[in-house]
Short mmCIF file of C-alpha atoms in Angstrom, two decimals:
data_model
loop_
_atom_site.label_atom_id
_atom_site.label_comp_id
_atom_site.label_asym_id
_atom_site.label_seq_id
_atom_site.Cartn_x
_atom_site.Cartn_y
_atom_site.Cartn_z
CA MET A 1 0.00 -0.12 0.02
CA LEU A 2 2.82 2.50 0.94
CA ALA A 3 4.93 1.51 -1.98
CA GLN A 4 1.70 2.03 -4.33
CA GLN A 5 1.15 5.47 -2.85
CA ILE A 6 4.93 6.35 -3.22
CA LEU A 7 4.65 5.50 -6.91
CA ASN A 8 1.61 7.36 -7.44
CA GLY A 9 3.19 10.19 -5.72
CA LEU A 10 6.30 10.19 -7.88
CA VAL A 11 4.30 10.23 -10.97
CA VAL A 12 1.97 13.11 -10.02
CA GLY A 13 5.35 14.78 -8.60
CA GLY A 14 6.95 14.40 -11.88
CA VAL A 15 4.21 16.32 -13.67
CA TYR A 16 4.37 18.99 -10.94
CA SER A 17 8.34 19.28 -11.47
CA LEU A 18 7.75 19.44 -15.24
CA PHE A 19 5.28 22.29 -14.78
CA ALA A 20 7.28 24.14 -11.92
CA LEU A 21 10.47 23.71 -14.17
CA GLY A 22 9.07 26.31 -16.85
CA PHE A 23 8.21 28.81 -14.06
CA SER A 24 11.59 28.31 -12.31
CA LEU A 25 13.36 28.77 -15.69
CA VAL A 26 12.07 31.97 -16.45
CA PHE A 27 12.53 33.17 -12.91
CA GLY A 28 16.09 31.87 -12.93
CA ILE A 29 17.29 33.28 -16.09
CA HIS A 30 15.21 36.54 -16.43
CA LYS A 31 14.18 37.19 -12.83
CA ILE A 32 10.65 37.35 -13.93
CA LEU A 33 7.74 36.11 -11.84
CA ASN A 34 5.42 34.81 -14.54
CA LEU A 35 2.17 34.69 -13.00
CA ALA A 36 0.55 33.87 -16.10
CA HIS A 37 2.18 30.41 -16.35
CA GLY A 38 -1.04 28.65 -14.90
CA ALA A 39 -2.96 30.05 -17.83
CA VAL A 40 -0.55 28.54 -20.24
CA LEU A 41 -0.89 25.11 -18.65
CA MET A 42 -4.64 25.49 -18.94
CA THR A 43 -4.18 26.43 -22.69
CA GLY A 44 -2.20 23.48 -23.26
CA ALA A 45 -4.77 21.15 -21.76
CA PHE A 46 -7.48 23.11 -23.84
CA ILE A 47 -5.50 22.56 -26.98
CA GLY A 48 -4.94 19.05 -26.33
CA LEU A 49 -8.72 18.28 -25.35
CA TYR A 50 -10.04 20.25 -28.46
CA SER A 51 -7.58 18.49 -30.89
CA VAL A 52 -8.85 15.15 -29.56
CA LEU A 53 -12.49 16.21 -29.90
CA LEU A 54 -11.82 17.17 -33.45
CA GLY A 55 -10.74 13.68 -33.96
CA LEU A 56 -6.89 14.17 -33.96
CA PRO A 57 -4.85 11.24 -32.39
CA LEU A 58 -3.48 11.86 -29.04
CA PRO A 59 0.25 12.05 -29.95
CA VAL A 60 -0.73 14.94 -32.57
CA ALA A 61 -2.91 16.63 -29.76
CA MET A 62 0.22 16.44 -27.42
CA ILE A 63 2.62 18.10 -29.99
CA LEU A 64 -0.18 20.76 -30.70
CA ALA A 65 -0.45 21.48 -27.02
CA ILE A 66 3.43 21.71 -26.61
CA LEU A 67 3.70 24.03 -29.54
CA GLY A 68 0.54 26.03 -28.53
CA GLY A 69 1.75 26.30 -25.05
CA GLY A 70 5.17 27.54 -26.04
CA LEU A 71 3.57 30.02 -28.50
CA VAL A 72 1.07 31.53 -25.94
CA SER A 73 4.03 31.95 -23.48
CA VAL A 74 6.17 33.70 -26.16
CA PHE A 75 2.97 35.96 -26.76
CA ILE A 76 2.80 36.80 -23.18
CA GLU A 77 6.58 37.77 -23.42
CA PHE A 78 6.01 39.93 -26.23
CA THR A 79 3.00 41.69 -24.87
CA ALA A 80 3.38 41.66 -21.07
CA PHE A 81 7.05 41.83 -20.51
CA ARG A 82 8.93 43.09 -23.46
CA PRO A 83 7.40 46.62 -23.36
CA LEU A 84 8.06 46.92 -19.65
CA ARG A 85 11.58 45.90 -20.08
CA ASN A 86 12.32 48.64 -22.61
CA THR A 87 11.11 51.21 -20.23
CA GLY A 88 13.37 49.68 -17.56
CA GLU A 89 10.25 49.17 -15.28
CA SER A 90 10.35 45.47 -15.12
CA GLU A 91 10.52 44.06 -11.77
CA PHE A 92 7.13 44.90 -10.05
CA GLY A 93 5.46 45.92 -13.26
CA ALA A 94 6.16 42.41 -14.62
CA ILE A 95 4.08 40.88 -11.93
CA ILE A 96 1.08 43.04 -12.43
CA SER A 97 1.21 42.79 -16.16
CA SER A 98 1.31 38.96 -15.85
CA ILE A 99 -1.71 38.95 -13.78
CA GLY A 100 -3.42 40.90 -16.37
CA ALA A 101 -2.31 38.43 -19.07
CA ASN A 102 -3.46 35.53 -16.84
CA LEU A 103 -6.84 37.21 -16.39
CA ILE A 104 -7.16 37.55 -20.14
CA ILE A 105 -6.27 34.10 -21.24
CA ILE A 106 -8.60 32.65 -18.47
CA SER A 107 -11.60 34.87 -19.69
CA ILE A 108 -11.03 33.72 -23.21
CA ALA A 109 -11.15 30.06 -22.16
CA GLN A 110 -14.14 30.66 -20.11
CA LYS A 111 -15.89 32.00 -23.24
CA ILE A 112 -14.70 29.08 -25.44
CA SER A 113 -15.55 26.41 -22.75
CA ASN A 114 -18.96 28.05 -21.71
CA THR A 115 -17.73 27.65 -18.19
CA GLU A 116 -18.01 24.07 -18.23
CA ILE A 117 -15.84 21.47 -16.73
CA LEU A 118 -14.82 19.13 -19.59
CA ARG A 119 -12.92 15.81 -19.99
CA PHE A 120 -10.99 13.89 -22.45
CA PRO A 121 -13.31 11.41 -23.99
CA PHE A 122 -13.38 7.89 -22.35
CA GLU A 123 -10.40 5.84 -23.42
CA THR A 124 -8.41 8.45 -25.07
CA PHE A 125 -5.63 7.14 -23.36
CA PRO A 126 -5.94 3.30 -23.38
CA ILE A 127 -6.60 1.88 -19.94
CA VAL A 128 -3.90 -0.88 -19.28
CA ILE A 129 -2.93 -1.84 -15.85
CA PHE A 130 0.45 -3.73 -15.08
CA GLN A 131 1.00 -5.56 -11.89
CA ILE A 132 4.68 -5.30 -10.98
CA ALA A 133 5.81 -6.91 -7.62
CA GLY A 134 2.49 -6.31 -6.20
CA ILE A 135 2.28 -2.73 -7.37
CA ARG A 136 -0.45 -1.42 -9.90
CA VAL A 137 0.95 0.67 -12.65
CA SER A 138 -1.14 1.96 -15.35
CA LEU A 139 0.23 2.68 -18.81
CA LEU A 140 -0.79 6.35 -18.34
CA GLN A 141 1.50 6.50 -15.20
CA MET A 142 4.20 5.18 -17.35
CA PHE A 143 3.52 7.57 -20.14
CA MET A 144 3.73 10.43 -17.71
CA ALA A 145 6.79 9.28 -16.03
CA VAL A 146 8.47 8.82 -19.30
CA MET A 147 7.25 11.95 -20.60
CA ALA A 148 8.45 14.19 -17.67
CA LEU A 149 11.86 12.59 -17.58
CA ALA A 150 12.36 12.86 -21.29
CA LEU A 151 11.40 16.44 -21.43
CA MET A 152 13.68 17.22 -18.27
CA ALA A 153 16.39 15.39 -19.84
CA ALA A 154 16.16 17.21 -23.09
CA LEU A 155 16.19 20.45 -21.29
CA MET A 156 19.25 19.59 -19.11
CA TYR A 157 21.02 18.51 -22.27
CA TYR A 158 20.10 21.69 -24.02
CA LEU A 159 21.03 23.98 -21.10
CA MET A 160 24.33 22.17 -20.29
CA ARG A 161 25.75 20.77 -23.51
CA THR A 162 24.69 23.07 -26.46
CA ARG A 163 26.09 26.38 -27.64
CA HIS A 164 22.66 28.11 -27.30
CA GLY A 165 22.10 26.59 -23.82
CA ARG A 166 25.55 28.21 -22.92
CA GLN A 167 24.15 31.58 -24.02
CA VAL A 168 21.08 31.03 -21.98
CA ARG A 169 23.12 30.46 -18.81
CA ALA A 170 25.19 33.39 -19.83
CA VAL A 171 22.31 35.60 -19.72
CA ALA A 172 20.98 34.13 -16.59
CA GLY A 173 24.47 34.96 -14.93
CA ASN A 174 25.02 38.33 -16.22
CA GLU A 175 22.75 39.63 -18.99
CA ARG A 176 25.03 42.75 -19.67
CA ALA A 177 28.23 40.68 -19.91
CA ALA A 178 26.48 38.40 -22.30
CA VAL A 179 25.36 41.25 -24.57
CA LEU A 180 28.96 42.49 -24.55
CA LEU A 181 30.10 39.24 -25.71
CA GLY A 182 27.49 39.40 -28.63
CA VAL A 183 24.71 37.39 -27.36
CA ASN A 184 21.29 38.79 -28.47
CA PRO A 185 19.02 38.82 -25.35
CA ASN A 186 15.77 38.95 -27.29
CA ILE A 187 16.62 35.52 -28.74
CA ILE A 188 17.14 34.17 -25.23
CA TYR A 189 13.99 35.62 -23.85
CA PHE A 190 12.20 33.99 -26.92
CA GLN A 191 13.66 30.61 -26.19
CA THR A 192 13.10 30.65 -22.39
CA PHE A 193 9.44 31.49 -22.84
CA PHE A 194 9.01 28.99 -25.47
CA ILE A 195 10.66 26.17 -23.56
CA SER A 196 8.71 27.31 -20.47
CA GLY A 197 5.34 27.38 -22.14
CA ALA A 198 6.00 24.13 -23.89
CA LEU A 199 6.57 22.42 -20.82
CA ALA A 200 3.52 23.90 -19.30
CA GLY A 201 1.48 22.73 -22.46
CA ALA A 202 2.65 19.42 -21.90
CA SER A 203 1.97 19.33 -18.12
CA GLY A 204 -1.63 20.50 -19.06
CA VAL A 205 -2.34 17.61 -21.01
CA LEU A 206 -0.88 15.03 -18.81
CA ILE A 207 -2.79 16.63 -15.84
CA GLY A 208 -6.03 16.60 -18.09
CA LEU A 209 -5.42 12.87 -18.91
CA ALA A 210 -4.56 11.85 -15.22
CA PHE A 211 -7.19 13.96 -13.20
CA GLY A 212 -9.98 13.96 -15.68
CA SER A 213 -11.06 17.68 -15.38
CA ILE A 214 -10.34 20.41 -17.70
CA HIS A 215 -11.65 23.90 -17.06
CA PHE A 216 -10.70 27.56 -17.56
CA MET A 217 -9.49 27.94 -13.96
CA MET A 218 -7.44 24.52 -13.62
CA GLY A 219 -4.17 26.50 -13.90
CA GLU A 220 -4.57 28.52 -10.74
CA PRO A 221 -3.95 25.83 -8.09
CA PHE A 222 -0.96 24.66 -10.07
CA LEU A 223 0.48 28.05 -10.40
CA LEU A 224 0.29 28.26 -6.69
CA ALA A 225 1.94 24.86 -6.51
CA ALA A 226 4.75 25.97 -8.89
CA PHE A 227 5.38 28.87 -6.70
CA ALA A 228 5.81 26.91 -3.55
CA ILE A 229 7.81 24.33 -5.32
CA CYS A 230 10.29 26.86 -6.67
CA ILE A 231 10.59 28.41 -3.21
CA LEU A 232 11.22 25.02 -1.66
CA GLY A 233 13.59 23.80 -4.41
CA GLY A 234 15.46 27.30 -4.38
CA MET A 235 14.19 30.18 -6.56
CA GLY A 236 15.56 29.58 -10.13
CA SER A 237 17.23 26.35 -9.42
CA ILE A 238 16.46 23.76 -12.17
CA VAL A 239 17.55 20.68 -10.02
CA GLY A 240 15.77 22.17 -7.12
CA ALA A 241 12.58 22.46 -9.12
CA MET A 242 12.73 18.94 -10.11
CA VAL A 243 13.47 17.51 -6.68
CA ALA A 244 10.84 19.72 -4.78
CA GLY A 245 8.32 19.06 -7.57
CA LEU A 246 8.54 15.13 -6.67
CA LEU A 247 8.57 15.99 -3.03
CA PHE A 248 5.51 18.03 -3.43
CA GLY A 249 3.55 15.32 -5.41
CA MET A 250 4.57 12.61 -2.75
CA ILE A 251 3.40 14.60 0.37
CA GLN A 252 0.09 15.55 -1.37
CA THR A 253 -0.52 11.80 -2.39
CA LEU A 254 0.50 10.45 0.79
CA SER A 255 -1.52 12.90 2.73
CA VAL A 256 -4.63 12.32 0.61
CA ALA A 257 -4.06 8.52 1.08
CA TYR A 258 -3.77 8.48 4.88
CA LEU A 259 -5.06 11.61 6.22
CA PRO A 260 -8.42 13.45 6.17
CA THR A 261 -8.55 15.29 2.68
CA GLY A 262 -9.22 18.62 4.19
CA LEU A 263 -5.82 18.67 5.61
CA THR A 264 -3.88 18.01 2.49
CA ASP A 265 -3.14 21.79 1.66
CA ALA A 266 -2.26 22.39 5.41
CA ILE A 267 0.27 19.48 5.54
CA ILE A 268 1.91 20.61 2.37
CA TYR A 269 2.63 24.14 3.21
CA SER A 270 3.46 23.41 6.86
CA THR A 271 6.16 20.91 5.52
CA ILE A 272 7.43 23.45 3.18
CA PHE A 273 7.34 26.10 6.19
CA VAL A 274 9.29 23.56 8.24
CA ILE A 275 11.88 23.16 5.62
CA LEU A 276 12.31 26.62 4.95
CA ILE A 277 13.21 27.55 8.59
CA VAL A 278 16.03 24.95 8.24
CA ARG A 279 16.94 26.06 4.64
CA PRO A 280 15.73 29.72 4.12
CA ASN A 281 16.91 29.73 0.53
CA GLY A 282 15.22 26.44 -0.20
CA LEU A 283 16.71 22.84 -0.88
CA PHE A 284 19.01 24.02 -3.73
CA GLY A 285 19.15 27.58 -3.76
CA LYS A 286 22.21 29.62 -3.20
CA ALA A 287 22.04 33.47 -2.58
CA ALA A 288 18.35 33.43 -3.87
CA ALA A 289 17.57 36.52 -1.82
CA GLY A 290 20.63 38.14 -3.53
CA VAL A 291 18.89 37.44 -6.86
CA LEU A 292 15.78 39.15 -5.85
CA ARG A 293 17.57 42.16 -4.55
CA SER A 294 20.14 42.77 -7.20
CA GLN A 295 19.28 45.79 -9.15
CA ARG A 296 19.08 45.39 -12.99
CA MET B 1 39.54 53.06 -37.49
CA LEU B 2 37.15 54.29 -34.68
CA GLU B 3 36.22 57.88 -34.77
CA LEU B 4 33.97 59.60 -32.13
CA LYS B 5 32.77 63.04 -32.95
CA ASN B 6 31.16 65.45 -30.65
CA ILE B 7 29.72 62.88 -28.30
CA ALA B 8 27.30 63.92 -25.63
CA ALA B 9 25.54 61.41 -23.24
CA SER B 10 23.70 61.03 -20.07
CA TYR B 11 23.87 58.34 -17.65
CA SER B 12 21.03 57.87 -15.06
CA GLY B 13 19.66 61.37 -15.89
CA ILE B 14 23.05 63.02 -15.24
CA LYS B 15 24.99 64.42 -18.23
CA ALA B 16 28.11 62.47 -18.19
CA LEU B 17 29.94 63.37 -21.47
CA HIS B 18 30.01 66.79 -23.24
CA ASP B 19 31.57 67.26 -26.57
CA VAL B 20 33.83 64.31 -26.61
CA SER B 21 35.88 63.59 -29.89
CA LEU B 22 38.32 60.73 -30.04
CA THR B 23 39.97 58.70 -32.58
CA VAL B 24 41.78 55.35 -32.66
CA GLN B 25 43.98 54.30 -35.73
CA LYS B 26 44.41 50.84 -36.86
CA GLY B 27 47.17 48.96 -34.84
CA GLU B 28 47.43 51.86 -32.10
CA MET B 29 47.09 51.27 -28.41
CA VAL B 30 45.30 54.32 -26.98
CA ALA B 31 44.75 55.22 -23.24
CA LEU B 32 41.85 57.01 -21.92
CA ILE B 33 42.75 58.27 -18.33
CA GLY B 34 40.89 60.14 -15.70
CA ALA B 35 39.67 60.08 -12.09
CA ASN B 36 36.70 58.14 -10.81
CA GLY B 37 33.52 59.50 -12.28
CA ALA B 38 35.08 61.36 -15.04
CA GLY B 39 32.93 59.52 -17.54
CA LYS B 40 35.36 56.86 -19.02
CA SER B 41 32.95 54.04 -18.47
CA THR B 42 30.21 55.81 -19.87
CA LEU B 43 32.26 56.63 -22.96
CA LEU B 44 33.16 52.86 -23.48
CA ASN B 45 29.59 52.02 -23.06
CA CYS B 46 28.57 54.39 -25.52
CA ILE B 47 31.13 52.96 -28.12
CA SER B 48 29.79 49.48 -27.22
CA GLY B 49 26.28 50.66 -27.67
CA ILE B 50 24.92 49.97 -24.35
CA VAL B 51 24.68 53.75 -23.59
CA LYS B 52 23.10 55.62 -26.47
CA PRO B 53 24.67 59.14 -27.13
CA VAL B 54 22.35 62.14 -27.01
CA SER B 55 24.27 63.65 -29.90
CA GLY B 56 27.42 63.07 -31.85
CA SER B 57 28.55 60.19 -34.08
CA ILE B 58 30.62 57.06 -33.63
CA ASP B 59 32.18 55.63 -36.74
CA LEU B 60 33.85 52.30 -36.96
CA GLU B 61 35.67 52.04 -40.30
CA GLY B 62 33.55 54.72 -41.79
CA VAL B 63 30.22 53.16 -40.52
CA ASN B 64 28.17 54.96 -37.96
CA ILE B 65 27.24 52.53 -35.00
CA ALA B 66 25.91 55.03 -32.67
CA SER B 67 22.35 53.56 -33.16
CA VAL B 68 23.41 49.91 -33.48
CA ARG B 69 22.22 47.17 -30.92
CA PRO B 70 25.05 46.41 -28.50
CA TRP B 71 25.45 42.79 -29.62
CA LYS B 72 25.60 43.85 -33.03
CA ILE B 73 28.64 46.09 -32.30
CA SER B 74 30.13 43.08 -30.53
CA GLN B 75 29.58 40.82 -33.37
CA SER B 76 31.25 43.20 -35.79
CA GLY B 77 34.51 42.83 -33.76
CA LEU B 78 34.38 45.80 -31.36
CA LEU B 79 34.75 43.97 -28.16
CA GLN B 80 34.82 45.22 -24.55
CA VAL B 81 36.35 43.76 -21.64
CA PRO B 82 34.24 45.33 -19.04
CA GLU B 83 35.09 46.74 -15.72
CA GLY B 84 35.04 44.23 -12.84
CA ARG B 85 35.74 41.62 -15.45
CA GLN B 86 32.18 40.16 -15.60
CA ILE B 87 33.26 36.72 -16.08
CA LEU B 88 30.45 34.21 -15.65
CA PRO B 89 31.19 32.47 -12.52
CA GLU B 90 28.74 29.71 -12.63
CA LEU B 91 30.34 28.47 -16.14
CA THR B 92 33.30 26.68 -16.27
CA VAL B 93 36.61 28.45 -17.58
CA LEU B 94 36.53 26.68 -21.04
CA GLU B 95 32.71 27.42 -21.18
CA ASN B 96 33.46 31.20 -20.77
CA LEU B 97 35.98 30.94 -23.42
CA GLN B 98 33.60 29.19 -25.75
CA LEU B 99 31.04 31.77 -25.00
CA GLY B 100 33.49 34.27 -26.33
CA GLN B 101 33.13 32.63 -29.74
CA THR B 102 29.49 34.08 -29.89
CA ALA B 103 30.76 37.39 -31.20
CA LEU B 104 32.43 35.67 -34.18
CA SER B 105 28.81 35.41 -35.91
CA GLY B 106 30.17 33.97 -38.87
CA ARG B 107 33.46 35.99 -39.26
CA ALA B 108 36.78 33.95 -38.98
CA PRO B 109 38.46 33.47 -35.61
CA THR B 110 41.66 35.23 -35.20
CA TYR B 111 42.82 33.20 -32.10
CA THR B 112 42.15 29.58 -31.25
CA ILE B 113 41.50 27.97 -27.98
CA ASP B 114 44.99 26.51 -27.99
CA GLN B 115 46.50 30.09 -28.76
CA VAL B 116 44.66 31.53 -25.88
CA HIS B 117 45.72 28.64 -23.40
CA ASP B 118 49.35 29.12 -24.65
CA MET B 119 48.92 32.75 -23.67
CA PHE B 120 47.44 32.32 -20.37
CA PRO B 121 48.42 28.50 -19.45
CA VAL B 122 46.31 28.94 -16.12
CA LEU B 123 43.06 28.95 -18.27
CA HIS B 124 44.16 25.47 -19.63
CA GLU B 125 45.01 24.03 -16.21
CA ARG B 126 41.59 25.27 -14.63
CA LYS B 127 39.70 24.77 -17.64
CA SER B 128 36.82 22.59 -16.08
CA GLN B 129 36.69 24.70 -12.99
CA ARG B 130 33.99 27.08 -12.03
CA ALA B 131 35.21 30.50 -13.43
CA GLY B 132 34.06 32.20 -10.12
CA SER B 133 36.76 29.90 -8.46
CA LEU B 134 39.72 31.75 -10.01
CA SER B 135 41.59 34.53 -8.42
CA GLY B 136 41.13 38.21 -9.50
CA GLY B 137 44.19 38.04 -11.75
CA GLU B 138 43.08 34.82 -13.42
CA GLN B 139 39.50 36.33 -13.91
CA GLN B 140 41.14 39.06 -15.81
CA MET B 141 43.13 36.82 -18.01
CA LEU B 142 40.00 34.78 -18.81
CA ALA B 143 38.06 38.02 -19.50
CA ILE B 144 40.76 39.08 -22.16
CA GLY B 145 41.07 35.55 -23.31
CA ARG B 146 37.29 35.43 -23.81
CA ALA B 147 37.15 38.48 -25.70
CA LEU B 148 40.15 37.36 -28.03
CA MET B 149 37.80 34.39 -28.87
CA GLY B 150 35.63 36.71 -30.44
CA ALA B 151 38.17 37.91 -33.08
CA PRO B 152 38.34 41.46 -31.97
CA ARG B 153 39.28 44.14 -34.45
CA LEU B 154 39.27 46.48 -31.77
CA LEU B 155 39.54 45.56 -28.12
CA LEU B 156 38.18 48.00 -25.55
CA LEU B 157 39.32 47.26 -21.75
CA ASP B 158 37.80 49.03 -18.86
CA GLU B 159 39.98 49.40 -15.85
CA PRO B 160 42.01 45.83 -16.47
CA SER B 161 44.29 46.73 -13.49
CA LEU B 162 41.34 47.30 -10.94
CA GLY B 163 41.75 45.23 -7.79
CA LEU B 164 44.92 43.45 -8.92
CA ALA B 165 48.23 43.29 -7.04
CA PRO B 166 50.99 45.19 -8.62
CA LEU B 167 52.88 42.24 -9.97
CA LEU B 168 49.53 41.05 -11.89
CA VAL B 169 48.94 44.70 -13.05
CA GLN B 170 52.25 44.49 -14.74
CA LYS B 171 51.49 41.20 -16.26
CA VAL B 172 48.24 42.31 -17.75
CA PHE B 173 49.78 45.46 -19.33
CA ASP B 174 52.56 43.22 -20.77
CA THR B 175 50.16 41.01 -22.31
CA LEU B 176 48.13 43.87 -23.79
CA GLN B 177 51.42 45.43 -25.11
CA ALA B 178 52.37 41.99 -26.81
CA LEU B 179 48.89 41.53 -28.28
CA ASN B 180 49.29 45.09 -29.67
CA LYS B 181 52.50 44.30 -31.13
CA THR B 182 50.80 41.49 -32.97
CA GLY B 183 48.70 44.07 -34.63
CA LEU B 184 45.54 44.30 -32.34
CA THR B 185 44.16 47.78 -32.10
CA ILE B 186 43.39 48.53 -28.22
CA LEU B 187 41.60 51.28 -26.36
CA LEU B 188 42.62 51.23 -22.77
CA VAL B 189 40.44 52.93 -20.15
CA GLU B 190 42.56 53.29 -16.66
CA GLN B 191 42.67 55.25 -13.47
CA ASN B 192 46.08 53.78 -13.01
CA ALA B 193 47.48 56.75 -15.14
CA ARG B 194 51.19 56.07 -15.01
CA GLN B 195 51.08 52.40 -16.01
CA ALA B 196 48.65 53.37 -18.99
CA LEU B 197 50.88 56.06 -20.28
CA ASN B 198 53.87 53.78 -20.05
CA VAL B 199 52.37 51.09 -22.50
CA THR B 200 50.40 53.10 -25.01
CA ASN B 201 51.23 55.32 -27.97
CA ARG B 202 48.53 58.06 -27.41
CA ALA B 203 46.36 59.14 -24.84
CA TYR B 204 43.23 61.28 -23.98
CA VAL B 205 42.63 62.71 -20.36
CA LEU B 206 39.06 62.87 -19.42
CA GLU B 207 37.77 65.29 -16.72
CA GLN B 208 34.19 65.81 -15.83
CA GLY B 209 32.93 64.47 -19.08
CA ARG B 210 35.26 66.53 -21.19
CA ILE B 211 38.59 65.82 -22.96
CA VAL B 212 40.99 68.15 -21.37
CA HIS B 213 44.31 66.71 -22.79
CA GLU B 214 45.32 64.69 -25.64
CA GLY B 215 48.48 63.73 -27.35
CA GLU B 216 51.44 61.01 -27.46
CA SER B 217 51.62 59.46 -24.12
CA ARG B 218 55.23 60.05 -23.60
CA VAL B 219 54.59 63.72 -23.87
CA LEU B 220 51.62 63.56 -21.77
CA SER B 221 53.48 61.89 -19.06
CA GLU B 222 55.67 64.83 -18.78
CA ASP B 223 52.95 67.72 -18.97
CA PRO B 224 53.13 69.51 -15.65
CA ASP B 225 49.24 69.67 -15.48
CA VAL B 226 48.82 65.81 -16.16
CA LEU B 227 51.76 65.09 -13.70
CA ALA B 228 50.07 67.06 -10.87
CA HIS B 229 46.50 65.84 -11.37
CA TYR B 230 46.98 62.49 -12.40
CA LEU B 231 50.54 61.24 -11.71
CA GLY B 232 50.98 62.96 -8.47
CA LEU B 233 48.59 60.81 -6.45
CA GLY B 234 50.09 57.64 -8.46
CA ALA B 235 53.71 58.73 -7.36
CA GLN B 236 52.53 58.88 -3.58
CA SER B 237 50.82 55.61 -3.45
CA GLU B 238 53.79 53.78 -4.97
#
């Protein structure tokens, strides 16, 4: 029973990681809190759902959701963040303008979906259950785990092993120094927001498949979770977001399984609270406070 | 090669440069000296495109670059080694050097990684260390090496001696002189006026945003006014 719950928690946590990673990436590289990130997840779920309803196969729907999420995220960067950056008023202004972008996207989704709670048609994802050493593992869980791992591995490879990834890390470290070395920061912003949105789009479809409920407000609890995960992992830390996401999913699943459901959020956030007392910068955070304080 | 005409610029709302004109010929090594806050860094940042001049023109080999984006300026081979070195501490030493190649943007390299390693052996020995773990002097070598990877046509340096021990300052200036001998054009911004005048052909003295002296470095280093204002302090501290 415990092993079963831990497995379930890890799978859910993997999706949390995937989603929180995009949020953390944007903050870690550009010091922007993108509060419209939840709306991107919802957009991904919507694109995936409507593609399936239109008769497209699930893999195609998944790819469309990833691309759509990336494009919406880039659109948010173009409309909500770039104009502020050019006026040099980016730090607080960006928080407000991303809340605005969030509201607009949610309102559009509400219109499209007629304020209904939707779900993927039955057996969009084939229901296959394996029994491995007494633990039930569904094909969907395997798919979610593989998808989360593959996307995170691809991201790590991109950041750590490619020329473009090196430029991204340079901008994260010191945007001005990177510009003096000939790095065009606008291209880096484009890439970061696209990747961040693509991860959110993929998470949206996975969450829609796993939890069976897709609606215009579905991104909000995940945005809050992503924020908590990033603080727990250390703001801007990629490894931190991954580990904290898994931890978050585990605590959530275990407390739902063994404790009264009303306590779930209380358990999650008090656990985070206790961890932060011991490690104020999060599990993998270095001078996270310094990042926030530094004037750009 | 580089010609600034009547540049005026503001920095954070304060007028930092008034009517500055300056030229650097191909193959020259030119110093720009002046006290803290004289506008030296603002001038370099105007050339690099980070600060946009209010008026005046900046020509690089006959092309006006005053309104060109900073990364385009770097990609054209006008490379700045910024004040405080600005290496990327979380990246490895080798990655910092590889990052320097970004500025090539299709142009042919003039220095290979091996050549830079020969010039600064420590960058080879520590290539897989975090750049932030290097000492100040080593970081300065890295910052210069990184700029060389981008095939500079003109190298701008902002206070390369800042915060370095005297022996290392000497080493940095020796390196710059050697680079200049191989044909690299250099514009050197320094507070350390004596050293800067020793290694350069010509120099400009910037005071409160205006050029107050210019000429051959050897002549300037004997100018009574320059001696009193810029070399006097240097002599006391030595």
